[in-house]
Short mmCIF file of C-alpha atoms in Angstrom, two decimals:
data_model
loop_
_atom_site.label_atom_id
_atom_site.label_comp_id
_atom_site.label_asym_id
_atom_site.label_seq_id
_atom_site.Cartn_x
_atom_site.Cartn_y
_atom_site.Cartn_z
CA SER A 25 -70.09 180.52 121.33
CA CYS A 26 -70.36 180.77 117.51
CA LEU A 27 -72.84 179.06 115.49
CA ILE A 28 -72.80 179.21 111.73
CA ASP A 29 -75.80 180.32 109.96
CA ASP A 30 -78.12 177.97 108.16
CA HIS A 31 -78.45 179.96 104.85
CA ASP A 32 -75.11 181.57 104.57
CA ASP A 33 -71.68 179.90 105.24
CA ASN A 34 -70.18 183.35 105.91
CA LYS A 35 -72.69 184.25 108.44
CA PHE A 36 -71.90 183.30 112.14
CA HIS A 37 -74.03 183.94 115.39
CA MET A 38 -71.98 184.78 118.34
CA PHE A 39 -73.51 184.54 121.87
CA LEU A 40 -71.55 186.54 124.45
CA SER A 41 -71.60 188.36 127.87
CA TYR A 42 -71.07 192.09 127.66
CA PHE A 43 -70.89 194.98 130.34
CA PRO A 44 -73.20 197.83 129.28
CA ASN A 45 -72.60 201.51 130.51
CA ASN A 46 -68.74 201.20 130.19
CA CYS A 47 -67.99 199.08 132.99
CA GLY A 48 -65.02 196.89 133.68
CA HIS A 49 -65.50 193.20 134.47
CA ILE A 50 -65.68 193.60 138.34
CA ALA A 51 -68.97 195.22 137.65
CA ASP A 52 -70.17 191.89 136.19
CA THR A 53 -72.65 191.15 138.91
CA MET A 54 -74.63 194.26 138.09
CA ASN A 55 -74.06 194.90 134.43
CA SER A 56 -73.48 191.65 132.46
CA HIS A 57 -75.86 190.84 129.84
CA VAL A 58 -75.96 187.87 127.43
CA ALA A 59 -76.44 189.18 123.64
CA HIS A 60 -76.47 188.08 120.23
CA ALA A 61 -73.89 189.73 117.50
CA ILE A 62 -73.43 188.59 113.97
CA SER A 63 -70.59 188.45 111.46
CA THR A 64 -71.52 188.51 107.83
CA THR A 65 -67.53 188.02 106.83
CA GLY A 66 -66.84 184.72 108.37
CA PHE A 67 -65.71 183.31 111.67
CA GLU A 68 -63.21 185.84 112.61
CA GLY A 69 -65.72 188.97 112.09
CA PRO A 70 -65.81 191.60 112.88
CA TYR A 71 -69.08 191.08 114.90
CA LYS A 72 -72.04 193.60 115.20
CA LEU A 73 -74.72 193.41 117.91
CA HIS A 74 -77.83 192.25 116.54
CA GLU A 75 -80.72 194.77 116.37
CA HIS A 76 -82.49 192.52 118.81
CA SER A 77 -79.35 191.56 120.43
CA LYS A 78 -80.18 191.36 124.26
CA ILE A 79 -81.15 187.77 125.29
CA ALA A 80 -81.34 188.41 128.88
CA ASP A 81 -81.20 191.33 131.25
CA GLU A 82 -78.73 191.88 133.98
CA TRP A 83 -77.67 189.59 135.45
CA SER A 84 -76.71 187.03 132.82
CA HIS A 85 -73.37 185.78 132.00
CA GLU A 86 -71.17 182.93 130.42
CA PRO A 87 -73.45 181.76 127.67
CA PHE A 88 -73.07 178.65 125.89
CA ALA A 89 -74.88 178.13 122.45
CA THR A 90 -75.87 175.02 120.58
CA ARG A 91 -78.47 173.66 118.15
CA GLY A 92 -81.35 171.77 119.17
CA PRO A 93 -82.67 168.39 117.57
CA ASN A 94 -85.21 170.45 115.31
CA GLY A 95 -82.61 172.89 114.20
CA GLU A 96 -83.45 175.75 116.88
CA TYR A 97 -80.93 178.00 118.53
CA VAL A 98 -80.25 176.97 122.10
CA VAL A 99 -78.44 179.24 124.56
CA TYR A 100 -77.53 178.26 128.16
CA PHE A 101 -76.49 180.94 130.63
CA SER A 102 -76.06 181.76 134.18
CA TYR A 103 -78.78 183.96 135.62
CA THR A 104 -80.02 185.88 138.52
CA ARG A 105 -83.21 188.05 138.11
CA ASN A 106 -84.18 191.10 140.64
CA GLU A 107 -82.27 189.62 143.67
CA PRO A 108 -82.56 191.89 146.33
CA TYR A 109 -78.76 192.65 146.98
CA PHE A 110 -78.29 193.45 143.23
CA PRO A 111 -78.23 197.39 142.44
CA THR A 112 -79.63 198.54 139.11
CA LEU A 113 -77.25 199.03 136.02
CA CYS A 114 -74.04 201.15 136.82
CA ASP A 115 -72.98 203.91 134.51
CA CYS A 116 -69.24 203.54 134.86
CA LYS A 117 -68.56 206.13 132.16
CA ALA A 118 -70.78 208.78 134.00
CA LEU A 119 -69.37 207.99 137.27
CA ASN A 120 -65.74 208.11 135.85
CA ASN A 121 -66.18 211.96 134.86
CA GLY A 122 -67.31 210.81 131.29
CA ILE A 123 -64.13 208.84 130.77
CA ALA A 124 -64.89 205.32 129.47
CA ASN A 125 -61.77 203.48 130.88
CA GLY A 126 -63.36 199.99 131.79
CA THR A 127 -62.91 200.63 135.58
CA THR A 128 -65.79 200.47 138.16
CA PRO A 129 -66.19 203.24 140.51
CA GLU A 130 -66.71 202.44 144.14
CA ILE A 131 -70.13 203.82 144.11
CA CYS A 132 -71.10 200.83 141.67
CA CYS A 133 -70.04 198.33 144.16
CA ASN A 134 -72.95 196.70 145.96
CA THR A 135 -71.90 197.01 149.73
CA THR A 136 -74.32 194.09 150.68
CA ALA A 137 -72.79 191.60 148.53
CA ASN A 138 -69.38 193.53 148.28
CA ALA A 139 -69.70 193.09 144.53
CA CYS A 140 -66.26 194.79 144.07
CA THR A 141 -64.37 192.27 146.15
CA TYR A 142 -66.48 189.25 145.06
CA SER A 143 -66.89 188.44 148.81
CA GLU A 144 -70.58 187.39 149.10
CA PRO A 145 -72.70 186.35 152.14
CA LYS A 146 -72.73 182.77 153.11
CA ASN A 147 -75.87 180.68 152.12
CA LEU A 148 -76.49 182.97 149.07
CA THR A 149 -78.02 181.23 145.99
CA ARG A 150 -76.80 183.83 143.70
CA HIS A 151 -76.88 182.12 140.25
CA THR A 152 -78.61 179.35 138.42
CA THR A 153 -78.40 177.90 134.90
CA VAL A 154 -81.18 178.61 132.53
CA MET A 155 -81.86 178.32 128.88
CA ARG A 156 -83.79 180.04 126.06
CA TYR A 157 -84.39 179.05 122.31
CA THR A 158 -85.59 180.13 119.07
CA ASN A 159 -86.44 178.95 115.89
CA ASP A 160 -85.92 182.22 114.00
CA ILE A 161 -82.38 183.66 114.97
CA ASN A 162 -83.12 186.78 113.15
CA SER A 163 -86.39 187.79 114.77
CA GLY A 164 -85.02 188.46 118.30
CA LYS A 165 -87.98 186.31 119.64
CA TRP A 166 -86.68 183.96 122.37
CA SER A 167 -88.56 181.51 124.46
CA GLU A 168 -89.34 182.36 127.98
CA ILE A 169 -86.33 181.52 130.43
CA GLN A 170 -86.40 177.92 131.55
CA TYR A 171 -84.55 176.80 134.63
CA LEU A 172 -82.23 173.52 134.37
CA TRP A 173 -83.05 172.60 137.82
CA PRO A 174 -86.04 172.95 139.98
CA SER A 175 -86.34 176.23 142.08
CA SER A 176 -85.65 174.15 145.47
CA GLU A 177 -82.44 173.17 144.00
CA ARG A 178 -81.29 175.74 141.53
CA GLY A 179 -78.38 173.79 140.32
CA PRO A 180 -75.30 171.95 141.46
CA SER A 181 -73.94 175.14 143.09
CA ASN A 182 -74.58 178.42 144.79
CA SER A 183 -72.35 180.12 141.92
CA ASP A 184 -72.33 180.37 138.15
CA THR A 185 -71.80 176.87 136.68
CA ASN A 186 -70.33 177.34 133.31
CA PHE A 187 -72.85 174.75 131.90
CA VAL A 188 -71.94 173.13 128.60
CA CYS A 189 -73.68 170.48 126.66
CA LYS A 190 -74.44 168.29 123.70
CA ILE A 191 -77.90 167.89 122.34
CA PHE A 192 -78.47 164.75 120.51
CA PRO A 193 -80.81 164.30 117.64
CA ASN A 194 -83.19 162.43 119.71
CA GLY A 195 -83.11 165.47 122.10
CA THR A 196 -80.90 163.75 124.87
CA VAL A 197 -78.60 166.23 126.65
CA LEU A 198 -75.38 165.55 128.03
CA GLY A 199 -74.22 168.31 129.96
CA PHE A 200 -71.19 169.32 132.37
CA SER A 201 -71.11 172.15 134.90
CA ARG A 202 -68.90 173.05 137.57
CA ARG A 203 -69.52 173.02 141.20
CA HIS A 204 -68.04 175.39 143.80
CA THR A 205 -67.19 173.85 147.25
CA GLU A 206 -65.16 175.20 150.23
CA LYS A 207 -62.32 172.87 148.71
CA GLY A 208 -62.40 174.61 145.49
CA THR A 209 -64.20 173.89 142.02
CA ASN A 210 -64.78 170.73 140.63
CA VAL A 211 -66.60 169.27 137.58
#
């Protein structure tokens, strides 16, 4: 997601997922972070990670940014924190003999969750959707993580929801998410 800056029409704020330590996408269950990047040359960039770029640690993924009713920047994203089956960050460059080629060495695969094959244990509540907000986009000071659903529910599925929404001036939120079922994915 990209949002235009309040004070400079050439400055854009991008909210993105990235994989630290030179890993490929298959390591997303371990290495994905949500971050903030800035372009000062217009929408097409280039973008550079903000000095306070990290919005959430691993595992956070698929950010959606919008503006709140009072002008605050609001970012929703999929999130899991310190689950016992997630390993620590994997350094794929170090494990590929110093070559950063975007691959994920087998040692970075969590065998409990079979992270490299995307096969997970049944009845696993892995991800939920959360949000953070800030009134000062340049400070790097974000609110505490707030869960969208009570802890007993943790959202409409056992996986990332790709939540998107519109926040209206009166604070009403209209949101959409996906739900994973045995028959497939639906909205």
